[in-house]
């Protein structure tokens, strides 16, 4: 038994120092030249060019390595969970569970958000606690209820893999290492762009592309909350202040980019307030993009709503105006519930459904490389 161990260790040691002529050795002088990718090929002009990390230019090999890592359960302690276990392409990289399941069946604390157009975000996670994707990736990798991995073990696993030795060499001309691992994941996640929904063709005003009910929904979505003086009918539902623009997401934290949309009477999850320590930020959360929203149920940071109809019911007559940090954008109209009619609710849902980008969820460039 003991002898078998010694033999085994010997083989591992031998394998580690053997020079394999078939594989690039990953030294910095290697001749491999990665293929640069022009960001203009990734980001459509209708969205504008986002600010990108200057020290991590896109290359085909860098994006590909990130894609391998994203789909590889090798990143979790028992090789059972990959990023893609919780962020599934068919659901716009969200998943149809209120709370995700990590290793050993443990539950994540919040709902897994969709992933796309992240180059246009400056804050990440529901509580906006991360500023870069490069740093963010170390959280799920190490969280005990997500991938529960240790960094030394991960490094060892990557270095022991000829697949990754080759891929790191091609992308960065290095041996596998954690900094370049994070940069590759950054490249891949930044490269996920959703731009082909009917909403994106319509935006900002090609009404001829919409059906009658979608048009009515678009008007409600993009009009300020107001009530007819005589009939009392609601004339606008004001979604655009927080979910506006071509990305259907407000980017400015002070303008509804991070807000409390009145889900509860009091503070339950402290959200952004736990990060800033400011009482005014308690119960505030990053405002998600509504692109692909019909694909990403259940909704909100805790996955409390199962359907878009339930979400609309919340905004129509369920807003908790008594919540101490409710967004001034919602309480601006005298704390009066909108009480949308059944027709208005279904018009809004029809408009939200124009935001689905089926080319995005079937784009082979974003799918598993394995
Ligand atoms: C066990 C499920 C699970 C795994 C595995 C997982 N995530 Fe997540 N992810 C989540 C949850 C839940 C959140 C929201 C957490 C929060 O906001 O507190 C999240 C949030 C994110 C966000 C923030 C998105 C935004 O718009 O703010 C990014 C980016 C992300 N994950 C990328 C990754 C990457 C890359 C990996 C692999 C290294 C990964 N995730 C692995 C569940 C998971
Ligand atoms: C004051 C800003 C604000 C306004 C106005 C607003 N929202 Fe939101 N919305 C948010 C925030 C913040 C969240 C995330 C809240 C959370 O999870 O705690 C959210 C979440 C959502 C979600 C769930 C997203 C997901 O990925 O789970 C949907 C759907 C949604 N809003 C639709 C709408 C619609 C439709 C309107 C107009 C009737 C609207 N919102 C108006 C701020 C706003």
CSV table of C-alpha atoms and ligand atoms in Angstrom, one decimal:
chain,number,residue,atom,x,y,z
A,1,UNK,CA,0.0,0.0,0.0
A,2,UNK,CA,2.7,2.3,1.1
A,3,UNK,CA,4.8,1.4,-1.9
A,4,UNK,CA,1.9,2.1,-4.2
A,5,UNK,CA,1.7,5.6,-2.7
A,6,UNK,CA,5.4,6.3,-3.3
A,7,UNK,CA,5.0,5.0,-6.8
A,8,UNK,CA,2.0,7.2,-7.4
A,9,UNK,CA,3.7,10.3,-6.1
A,10,UNK,CA,6.7,9.5,-8.2
A,11,UNK,CA,4.6,9.3,-11.3
A,12,UNK,CA,2.9,12.7,-10.4
A,13,UNK,CA,6.4,14.3,-9.9
A,14,UNK,CA,7.6,12.8,-13.1
A,15,UNK,CA,4.6,14.1,-15.0
A,16,UNK,CA,5.0,17.5,-13.5
A,17,UNK,CA,8.6,18.0,-14.7
A,18,UNK,CA,8.5,16.1,-17.9
A,19,UNK,CA,8.9,18.2,-21.0
A,20,UNK,CA,6.1,17.4,-23.4
A,21,UNK,CA,7.2,18.5,-26.9
A,22,UNK,CA,3.7,18.4,-28.2
A,23,UNK,CA,2.5,21.1,-25.8
A,24,UNK,CA,3.6,24.7,-25.5
A,25,UNK,CA,5.5,25.1,-22.3
A,26,UNK,CA,3.9,28.4,-21.3
A,27,UNK,CA,7.0,30.4,-20.8
A,28,UNK,CA,6.9,34.2,-21.4
A,29,UNK,CA,9.2,34.0,-24.4
A,30,UNK,CA,6.8,31.6,-26.2
A,31,UNK,CA,6.3,32.7,-29.8
A,32,UNK,CA,2.5,32.2,-29.6
A,33,UNK,CA,0.7,35.4,-30.7
A,34,UNK,CA,-3.0,35.6,-29.6
A,35,UNK,CA,-5.5,37.1,-32.1
A,36,UNK,CA,-6.7,40.6,-31.0
A,37,UNK,CA,-10.4,41.2,-31.1
A,38,UNK,CA,-11.6,44.7,-31.9
A,39,UNK,CA,-14.2,45.8,-29.3
A,40,UNK,CA,-16.2,47.2,-32.2
A,41,UNK,CA,-16.9,43.7,-33.2
A,42,UNK,CA,-18.3,42.9,-29.8
A,43,UNK,CA,-20.3,46.1,-28.9
A,44,UNK,CA,-22.9,47.4,-31.2
A,45,UNK,CA,-22.8,51.2,-32.0
A,46,UNK,CA,-26.4,51.5,-30.8
A,47,UNK,CA,-25.2,50.8,-27.2
A,48,UNK,CA,-22.0,53.0,-27.6
A,49,UNK,CA,-18.5,51.9,-26.7
A,50,UNK,CA,-18.3,51.0,-23.0
A,51,UNK,CA,-15.2,51.8,-20.8
A,52,UNK,CA,-13.1,48.6,-20.9
A,53,UNK,CA,-10.2,47.5,-18.7
A,54,UNK,CA,-7.1,48.8,-20.4
A,55,UNK,CA,-4.8,46.0,-19.1
A,56,UNK,CA,-7.0,43.2,-20.4
A,57,UNK,CA,-7.6,43.6,-24.2
A,58,UNK,CA,-9.9,41.1,-25.8
A,59,UNK,CA,-8.2,38.2,-27.7
A,60,UNK,CA,-9.9,35.2,-29.3
A,61,UNK,CA,-7.8,33.0,-27.0
A,62,UNK,CA,-8.5,35.0,-23.9
A,63,UNK,CA,-12.3,34.9,-24.5
A,64,UNK,CA,-12.0,31.2,-25.3
A,65,UNK,CA,-10.1,30.4,-22.1
A,66,UNK,CA,-12.7,32.3,-20.1
A,67,UNK,CA,-15.4,30.3,-21.8
A,68,UNK,CA,-13.7,27.1,-20.9
A,69,UNK,CA,-13.4,28.2,-17.2
A,70,UNK,CA,-17.0,29.3,-17.1
A,71,UNK,CA,-18.3,25.9,-18.2
A,72,UNK,CA,-15.8,23.8,-16.2
A,73,UNK,CA,-16.8,22.3,-12.9
A,74,UNK,CA,-13.1,21.9,-12.1
A,75,UNK,CA,-13.5,25.3,-10.5
A,76,UNK,CA,-15.5,23.8,-7.6
A,77,UNK,CA,-14.2,21.7,-4.7
A,78,UNK,CA,-15.8,18.4,-5.8
A,79,UNK,CA,-15.9,19.2,-9.5
A,80,UNK,CA,-19.7,19.2,-9.5
A,81,UNK,CA,-20.6,22.9,-10.0
A,82,UNK,CA,-19.5,25.3,-12.8
A,83,UNK,CA,-20.5,29.0,-13.3
A,84,UNK,CA,-22.9,27.7,-15.9
A,85,UNK,CA,-24.7,25.5,-13.4
A,86,UNK,CA,-26.3,28.6,-12.0
A,87,UNK,CA,-25.9,30.9,-15.0
A,88,UNK,CA,-27.6,29.0,-17.9
A,89,UNK,CA,-27.5,30.3,-21.4
A,90,UNK,CA,-31.0,29.2,-22.2
A,91,UNK,CA,-32.3,31.5,-19.4
A,92,UNK,CA,-30.1,34.4,-20.5
A,93,UNK,CA,-27.5,33.1,-18.0
A,94,UNK,CA,-30.0,33.3,-15.0
A,95,UNK,CA,-31.7,30.1,-13.8
A,96,UNK,CA,-35.3,29.1,-13.1
A,97,UNK,CA,-34.8,28.7,-9.3
A,98,UNK,CA,-35.4,31.3,-6.6
A,99,UNK,CA,-32.1,30.4,-4.9
A,100,UNK,CA,-29.3,28.6,-6.7
A,101,UNK,CA,-27.9,25.3,-5.4
A,102,UNK,CA,-24.1,25.2,-5.0
A,103,UNK,CA,-21.8,22.3,-3.9
A,104,UNK,CA,-23.2,19.7,-1.4
A,105,UNK,CA,-26.7,20.9,-2.1
A,106,UNK,CA,-26.2,24.2,-0.3
A,107,UNK,CA,-28.3,27.2,-1.3
A,108,UNK,CA,-27.0,30.5,-2.4
A,109,UNK,CA,-28.3,33.5,-0.5
A,110,UNK,CA,-29.9,35.4,-3.4
A,111,UNK,CA,-31.3,34.8,-6.9
A,112,UNK,CA,-28.8,34.2,-9.7
A,113,UNK,CA,-29.1,37.2,-12.0
A,114,UNK,CA,-28.9,37.1,-15.8
A,115,UNK,CA,-25.5,37.9,-17.4
A,116,UNK,CA,-25.2,40.1,-20.5
A,117,UNK,CA,-24.1,43.7,-21.4
A,118,UNK,CA,-22.1,43.8,-18.2
A,119,UNK,CA,-19.5,46.0,-19.9
A,120,UNK,CA,-22.0,48.7,-19.4
A,121,UNK,CA,-22.3,48.1,-15.6
A,122,UNK,CA,-20.0,49.6,-13.1
A,123,UNK,CA,-21.4,47.8,-10.1
A,124,UNK,CA,-22.0,44.1,-9.7
A,125,UNK,CA,-24.2,41.8,-7.5
A,126,UNK,CA,-27.6,42.7,-6.2
A,127,UNK,CA,-26.0,44.8,-3.4
A,128,UNK,CA,-23.6,46.4,-5.8
A,129,UNK,CA,-20.6,45.2,-3.7
A,130,UNK,CA,-18.2,44.6,-6.6
A,131,UNK,CA,-16.7,47.0,-9.1
A,132,UNK,CA,-14.9,44.7,-11.4
A,133,UNK,CA,-15.7,41.3,-12.9
A,134,UNK,CA,-12.1,40.3,-12.4
A,135,UNK,CA,-12.4,40.6,-8.6
A,136,UNK,CA,-15.9,39.3,-8.6
A,137,UNK,CA,-15.1,35.8,-9.9
A,138,UNK,CA,-13.2,34.9,-6.7
A,139,UNK,CA,-16.4,35.2,-4.7
A,140,UNK,CA,-18.5,32.4,-6.2
A,141,UNK,CA,-15.3,30.3,-6.5
A,142,UNK,CA,-14.6,30.5,-2.8
A,143,UNK,CA,-18.1,30.9,-1.3
A,144,UNK,CA,-18.9,27.8,0.8
A,145,UNK,CA,-22.4,27.5,-0.6
A,146,UNK,CA,-21.4,28.0,-4.3
A,147,UNK,CA,-18.1,26.4,-5.4
A,148,UNK,CA,-16.3,26.2,-2.0
A,149,UNK,CA,-13.0,26.0,-3.8
A,150,UNK,CA,-9.6,26.9,-2.2
A,151,UNK,CA,-7.3,29.0,-4.4
A,152,UNK,CA,-4.2,26.8,-3.9
A,153,UNK,CA,-6.1,23.7,-4.9
A,154,UNK,CA,-7.6,25.4,-7.9
A,155,UNK,CA,-4.2,26.6,-9.0
A,156,UNK,CA,-2.8,23.1,-8.7
A,157,UNK,CA,-5.7,21.6,-10.7
A,158,UNK,CA,-5.2,24.1,-13.5
A,159,UNK,CA,-1.5,23.6,-13.6
A,160,UNK,CA,-1.9,19.9,-13.7
A,161,UNK,CA,-4.1,20.1,-16.8
A,162,UNK,CA,-2.5,20.0,-20.2
A,163,UNK,CA,-5.6,21.5,-21.6
A,164,UNK,CA,-5.2,24.6,-19.4
A,165,UNK,CA,-1.5,24.8,-19.8
A,166,UNK,CA,-2.0,25.0,-23.5
A,167,UNK,CA,-4.9,27.5,-23.2
A,168,UNK,CA,-3.1,29.8,-20.8
A,169,UNK,CA,-0.1,29.8,-23.0
A,170,UNK,CA,-2.2,30.7,-26.0
A,171,UNK,CA,-4.1,33.4,-24.2
A,172,UNK,CA,-1.5,35.0,-22.0
A,173,UNK,CA,1.8,33.2,-22.7
A,174,UNK,CA,1.9,32.1,-19.1
A,175,UNK,CA,1.6,29.0,-17.0
A,176,UNK,CA,-1.9,28.7,-15.5
A,177,UNK,CA,-2.2,31.3,-12.7
A,178,UNK,CA,-5.1,32.9,-10.9
A,179,UNK,CA,-4.7,36.4,-12.1
A,180,UNK,CA,-4.9,35.4,-15.7
A,181,UNK,CA,-7.7,33.0,-14.9
A,182,UNK,CA,-9.7,36.0,-13.5
A,183,UNK,CA,-8.8,38.1,-16.6
A,184,UNK,CA,-10.0,35.3,-18.9
A,185,UNK,CA,-13.3,35.1,-17.1
A,186,UNK,CA,-13.5,38.9,-17.3
A,187,UNK,CA,-13.0,38.8,-21.1
A,188,UNK,CA,-15.6,36.1,-21.6
A,189,UNK,CA,-18.3,37.7,-19.3
A,190,UNK,CA,-17.7,41.1,-20.8
A,191,UNK,CA,-18.1,39.6,-24.3
A,192,UNK,CA,-21.7,38.4,-23.6
A,193,UNK,CA,-23.8,41.0,-25.5
A,194,UNK,CA,-27.6,40.9,-25.9
A,195,UNK,CA,-28.8,43.3,-28.6
A,196,UNK,CA,-31.2,41.5,-30.9
A,197,UNK,CA,-34.5,41.6,-29.2
A,198,UNK,CA,-37.5,43.3,-30.9
A,199,UNK,CA,-37.3,45.9,-28.2
A,200,UNK,CA,-33.7,46.8,-29.4
A,201,UNK,CA,-35.0,47.2,-33.0
A,202,UNK,CA,-37.9,49.3,-31.7
A,203,UNK,CA,-35.9,51.5,-29.3
A,204,UNK,CA,-36.3,54.4,-29.0
A,205,UNK,CA,-39.4,54.8,-31.2
A,206,UNK,CA,-40.0,52.6,-34.2
A,207,UNK,CA,-43.6,52.0,-33.2
A,208,UNK,CA,-44.4,50.4,-36.5
A,209,UNK,CA,-42.5,47.3,-35.3
A,210,UNK,CA,-44.9,46.8,-32.4
A,211,UNK,CA,-48.4,45.3,-32.2
A,212,UNK,CA,-51.2,47.4,-30.8
A,213,UNK,CA,-51.0,46.0,-27.3
A,214,UNK,CA,-47.2,46.2,-27.3
A,215,UNK,CA,-47.5,49.9,-28.3
A,216,UNK,CA,-49.8,50.6,-25.4
A,217,UNK,CA,-47.4,48.8,-23.1
A,218,UNK,CA,-44.5,50.9,-24.5
A,219,UNK,CA,-46.4,54.1,-23.8
A,220,UNK,CA,-47.2,53.1,-20.2
A,221,UNK,CA,-43.6,52.0,-19.6
A,222,UNK,CA,-42.2,55.3,-20.9
A,223,UNK,CA,-44.6,57.7,-19.4
A,224,UNK,CA,-44.5,59.4,-16.0
A,225,UNK,CA,-47.1,58.2,-13.5
A,226,UNK,CA,-50.1,60.4,-13.8
A,227,UNK,CA,-53.9,60.0,-13.3
A,228,UNK,CA,-56.7,61.3,-15.5
A,229,UNK,CA,-58.3,64.2,-13.5
A,230,UNK,CA,-61.8,63.1,-14.3
A,231,UNK,CA,-61.8,59.3,-14.6
A,232,UNK,CA,-58.9,58.7,-12.3
A,233,UNK,CA,-57.4,56.3,-14.9
A,234,UNK,CA,-53.7,55.8,-14.7
A,235,UNK,CA,-51.9,57.3,-17.7
A,236,UNK,CA,-48.3,56.2,-17.1
A,237,UNK,CA,-46.5,53.5,-15.2
A,238,UNK,CA,-43.0,55.0,-15.2
A,239,UNK,CA,-40.7,52.1,-15.6
A,240,UNK,CA,-38.2,54.0,-17.8
A,241,UNK,CA,-36.7,56.0,-15.0
A,242,UNK,CA,-35.0,53.0,-13.5
A,243,UNK,CA,-35.2,50.4,-16.4
A,244,UNK,CA,-34.6,52.9,-19.2
A,245,UNK,CA,-32.6,53.3,-22.4
A,246,UNK,CA,-31.5,50.7,-24.9
A,247,UNK,CA,-30.1,48.5,-22.1
A,248,UNK,CA,-33.4,48.8,-20.2
A,249,UNK,CA,-31.3,49.5,-17.1
A,250,UNK,CA,-30.4,52.7,-15.3
A,251,UNK,CA,-26.6,53.0,-14.9
A,252,UNK,CA,-26.5,55.9,-12.5
A,253,UNK,CA,-26.7,54.8,-8.9
A,254,UNK,CA,-28.1,58.2,-7.9
A,255,UNK,CA,-30.9,58.1,-10.5
A,256,UNK,CA,-32.5,54.7,-9.8
A,257,UNK,CA,-29.5,52.6,-10.7
A,258,UNK,CA,-29.5,51.3,-7.2
A,259,UNK,CA,-32.9,51.6,-5.6
A,260,UNK,CA,-35.6,50.3,-3.2
A,261,UNK,CA,-38.7,49.4,-5.2
A,262,UNK,CA,-40.9,48.9,-2.2
A,263,UNK,CA,-41.1,45.1,-2.0
A,264,UNK,CA,-41.6,45.0,1.8
A,265,UNK,CA,-42.9,47.2,4.6
A,266,UNK,CA,-39.6,47.2,6.3
A,267,UNK,CA,-35.9,46.4,5.7
A,268,UNK,CA,-35.4,42.6,5.3
A,269,UNK,CA,-32.2,42.1,3.3
A,270,UNK,CA,-30.0,45.2,4.0
A,271,UNK,CA,-28.7,45.1,0.4
A,272,UNK,CA,-26.5,48.1,-0.6
A,273,UNK,CA,-26.8,49.5,2.9
A,274,UNK,CA,-24.7,46.7,4.3
A,275,UNK,CA,-21.9,47.7,1.9
A,276,UNK,CA,-22.0,51.5,2.3
A,277,UNK,CA,-23.0,51.6,6.0
A,278,UNK,CA,-25.4,54.4,5.1
A,279,UNK,CA,-29.0,53.9,6.5
A,280,UNK,CA,-30.4,55.6,3.4
A,281,UNK,CA,-29.0,52.7,1.3
A,282,UNK,CA,-30.7,49.9,3.4
A,283,UNK,CA,-32.9,47.7,1.3
A,284,UNK,CA,-31.5,49.2,-1.9
A,285,UNK,CA,-30.6,46.9,-4.8
A,286,UNK,CA,-29.0,47.1,-8.2
A,287,UNK,CA,-31.7,47.8,-10.8
A,288,UNK,CA,-31.5,44.8,-13.2
A,289,UNK,CA,-31.8,45.2,-16.9
A,290,UNK,CA,-35.2,44.1,-18.2
A,291,UNK,CA,-33.7,42.7,-21.5
A,292,UNK,CA,-34.6,39.0,-21.7
A,293,UNK,CA,-36.9,39.4,-18.7
A,294,UNK,CA,-39.4,36.8,-19.9
A,295,UNK,CA,-36.6,34.2,-19.7
A,296,UNK,CA,-35.4,34.9,-16.2
A,297,UNK,CA,-38.1,34.0,-13.8
A,298,UNK,CA,-38.4,34.0,-10.8
A,299,UNK,CA,-37.9,37.7,-10.1
A,300,UNK,CA,-36.2,40.1,-7.7
A,301,UNK,CA,-33.1,39.5,-5.5
A,302,UNK,CA,-34.8,36.7,-3.6
A,303,UNK,CA,-36.8,35.3,-6.5
A,304,UNK,CA,-40.1,36.0,-4.7
A,305,UNK,CA,-42.2,36.5,-7.9
A,306,UNK,CA,-42.8,33.6,-10.2
A,307,UNK,CA,-44.3,35.5,-13.2
A,308,UNK,CA,-44.2,38.9,-14.9
A,309,UNK,CA,-47.9,39.3,-14.0
A,310,UNK,CA,-46.9,39.1,-10.3
A,311,UNK,CA,-44.2,41.7,-10.8
A,312,UNK,CA,-46.7,44.0,-12.5
A,313,UNK,CA,-49.2,43.4,-9.7
A,314,UNK,CA,-46.5,44.6,-7.3
A,315,UNK,CA,-45.9,47.9,-9.1
A,316,UNK,CA,-49.6,48.4,-9.8
A,317,UNK,CA,-51.0,48.0,-6.3
A,318,UNK,CA,-48.4,46.4,-4.0
A,319,UNK,CA,-45.7,49.0,-3.5
A,320,UNK,CA,-44.9,49.4,0.2
A,321,UNK,CA,-44.7,53.2,0.4
A,322,UNK,CA,-44.2,53.0,4.2
A,323,UNK,CA,-40.8,51.4,3.6
A,324,UNK,CA,-38.3,53.9,5.1
A,325,UNK,CA,-35.9,53.9,2.1
A,326,UNK,CA,-38.5,53.7,-0.8
A,327,UNK,CA,-37.1,55.3,-3.9
A,328,UNK,CA,-38.3,58.9,-4.3
A,329,UNK,CA,-39.0,58.0,-7.9
A,330,UNK,CA,-41.8,55.7,-6.8
A,331,UNK,CA,-43.1,57.9,-4.0
A,332,UNK,CA,-43.1,61.0,-6.1
A,333,UNK,CA,-46.8,60.6,-7.1
A,334,UNK,CA,-48.3,61.0,-3.6
A,335,UNK,CA,-47.8,57.4,-2.5
A,336,UNK,CA,-50.9,56.5,-4.6
A,337,UNK,CA,-51.0,53.0,-6.0
A,338,UNK,CA,-51.3,52.9,-9.8
A,339,UNK,CA,-54.2,50.4,-9.8
A,340,UNK,CA,-53.6,49.5,-13.4
A,341,UNK,CA,-56.5,47.9,-15.3
A,342,UNK,CA,-56.3,44.2,-16.4
A,343,UNK,CA,-55.8,45.5,-20.0
A,344,UNK,CA,-52.9,47.8,-18.9
A,345,UNK,CA,-51.2,45.0,-17.0
A,346,UNK,CA,-51.3,42.7,-20.0
A,347,UNK,CA,-50.2,45.5,-22.3
A,348,UNK,CA,-47.1,46.0,-20.1
A,349,UNK,CA,-46.4,42.3,-20.0
A,350,UNK,CA,-46.7,42.1,-23.8
A,351,UNK,CA,-44.2,45.0,-24.1
A,352,UNK,CA,-41.8,43.3,-21.7
A,353,UNK,CA,-41.9,40.2,-23.9
A,354,UNK,CA,-40.5,42.1,-26.8
A,355,UNK,CA,-37.3,42.3,-24.8
A,356,UNK,CA,-36.4,38.6,-25.4
A,357,UNK,CA,-33.3,38.0,-27.6
A,358,UNK,CA,-33.5,34.5,-28.9
A,359,UNK,CA,-30.3,34.9,-30.9
A,360,UNK,CA,-28.5,35.6,-27.6
A,361,UNK,CA,-29.6,32.4,-25.9
A,362,UNK,CA,-28.7,30.3,-28.9
A,363,UNK,CA,-25.4,32.0,-29.8
A,364,UNK,CA,-22.8,29.2,-30.2
A,365,UNK,CA,-20.0,31.6,-29.2
A,366,UNK,CA,-21.5,31.7,-25.7
A,367,UNK,CA,-22.2,28.0,-25.3
A,368,UNK,CA,-20.1,25.3,-23.7
A,369,UNK,CA,-16.8,24.6,-25.5
A,370,UNK,CA,-16.6,21.1,-24.2
B,1,LIG,C1,-24.2,28.3,-6.9
B,1,LIG,C2,-24.6,29.2,-7.9
B,1,LIG,C3,-23.6,30.2,-8.6
B,1,LIG,C4,-22.4,29.8,-9.2
B,1,LIG,C5,-21.7,28.5,-9.2
B,1,LIG,C6,-21.9,31.1,-9.7
B,1,LIG,N1,-22.8,32.1,-9.5
B,1,LIG,FE1,-22.6,34.0,-10.2
B,1,LIG,N2,-24.2,34.5,-9.1
B,1,LIG,C7,-25.0,33.7,-8.3
B,1,LIG,C8,-25.8,34.5,-7.4
B,1,LIG,C9,-26.8,33.9,-6.4
B,1,LIG,C10,-25.5,35.8,-7.7
B,1,LIG,C11,-26.1,37.0,-7.0
B,1,LIG,C12,-25.3,37.2,-5.7
B,1,LIG,C13,-25.6,38.5,-5.0
B,1,LIG,O1,-26.0,39.4,-5.6
B,1,LIG,O2,-25.3,38.6,-3.8
B,1,LIG,C14,-24.5,35.8,-8.8
B,1,LIG,C15,-24.0,37.0,-9.4
B,1,LIG,C16,-23.1,37.0,-10.4
B,1,LIG,C17,-22.7,38.1,-11.1
B,1,LIG,C18,-23.2,39.6,-10.9
B,1,LIG,C19,-24.1,40.0,-12.1
B,1,LIG,C20,-24.6,41.4,-12.0
B,1,LIG,O3,-25.3,41.8,-12.9
B,1,LIG,O4,-24.4,42.1,-11.0
B,1,LIG,C21,-21.7,37.7,-12.0
B,1,LIG,C22,-21.0,38.6,-13.0
B,1,LIG,C23,-21.5,36.3,-11.8
B,1,LIG,N3,-22.4,35.9,-10.8
B,1,LIG,C24,-20.6,35.5,-12.5
B,1,LIG,C25,-20.3,34.2,-12.1
B,1,LIG,C26,-19.1,33.5,-12.6
B,1,LIG,C27,-18.1,34.1,-13.6
B,1,LIG,C28,-19.1,32.3,-11.9
B,1,LIG,C29,-18.1,31.2,-12.0
B,1,LIG,C30,-16.7,31.6,-11.5
B,1,LIG,C31,-20.3,32.3,-11.1
B,1,LIG,N4,-21.0,33.5,-11.2
B,1,LIG,C32,-20.7,31.2,-10.4
B,1,LIG,C33,-24.9,32.3,-8.4
B,1,LIG,C34,-23.9,31.6,-8.8
B,2,LIG,C1,-37.3,53.4,-8.5
B,2,LIG,C2,-36.7,52.5,-9.5
B,2,LIG,C3,-37.6,51.5,-10.2
B,2,LIG,C4,-38.8,51.8,-10.9
B,2,LIG,C5,-39.5,53.1,-11.2
B,2,LIG,C6,-39.2,50.5,-11.5
B,2,LIG,N1,-38.3,49.5,-11.0
B,2,LIG,FE1,-38.4,47.5,-11.5
B,2,LIG,N2,-36.8,47.2,-10.2
B,2,LIG,C7,-36.1,48.1,-9.5
B,2,LIG,C8,-35.2,47.5,-8.6
B,2,LIG,C9,-34.3,48.2,-7.6
B,2,LIG,C10,-35.3,46.1,-8.8
B,2,LIG,C11,-34.6,45.0,-8.0
B,2,LIG,C12,-35.3,45.0,-6.7
B,2,LIG,C13,-34.9,43.8,-5.8
B,2,LIG,O1,-34.7,42.7,-6.3
B,2,LIG,O2,-34.9,44.0,-4.6
B,2,LIG,C14,-36.4,46.0,-9.8
B,2,LIG,C15,-36.8,44.7,-10.3
B,2,LIG,C16,-37.7,44.6,-11.4
B,2,LIG,C17,-37.9,43.3,-12.0
B,2,LIG,C18,-37.3,42.0,-11.7
B,2,LIG,C19,-36.0,41.9,-12.4
B,2,LIG,C20,-35.2,40.6,-12.2
B,2,LIG,O3,-34.3,40.3,-12.9
B,2,LIG,O4,-35.5,39.8,-11.2
B,2,LIG,C21,-38.9,43.6,-13.0
B,2,LIG,C22,-39.5,42.6,-14.0
B,2,LIG,C23,-39.2,45.0,-12.9
B,2,LIG,N3,-38.4,45.6,-11.9
B,2,LIG,C24,-40.1,45.6,-13.8
B,2,LIG,C25,-40.5,47.0,-13.6
B,2,LIG,C26,-41.6,47.6,-14.3
B,2,LIG,C27,-42.5,46.8,-15.3
B,2,LIG,C28,-41.7,48.9,-13.8
B,2,LIG,C29,-42.7,49.9,-14.2
B,2,LIG,C30,-44.1,49.5,-13.8
B,2,LIG,C31,-40.6,49.0,-12.9
B,2,LIG,N4,-39.9,47.9,-12.8
B,2,LIG,C32,-40.3,50.2,-12.2
B,2,LIG,C33,-36.3,49.5,-9.6
B,2,LIG,C34,-37.4,50.1,-10.3
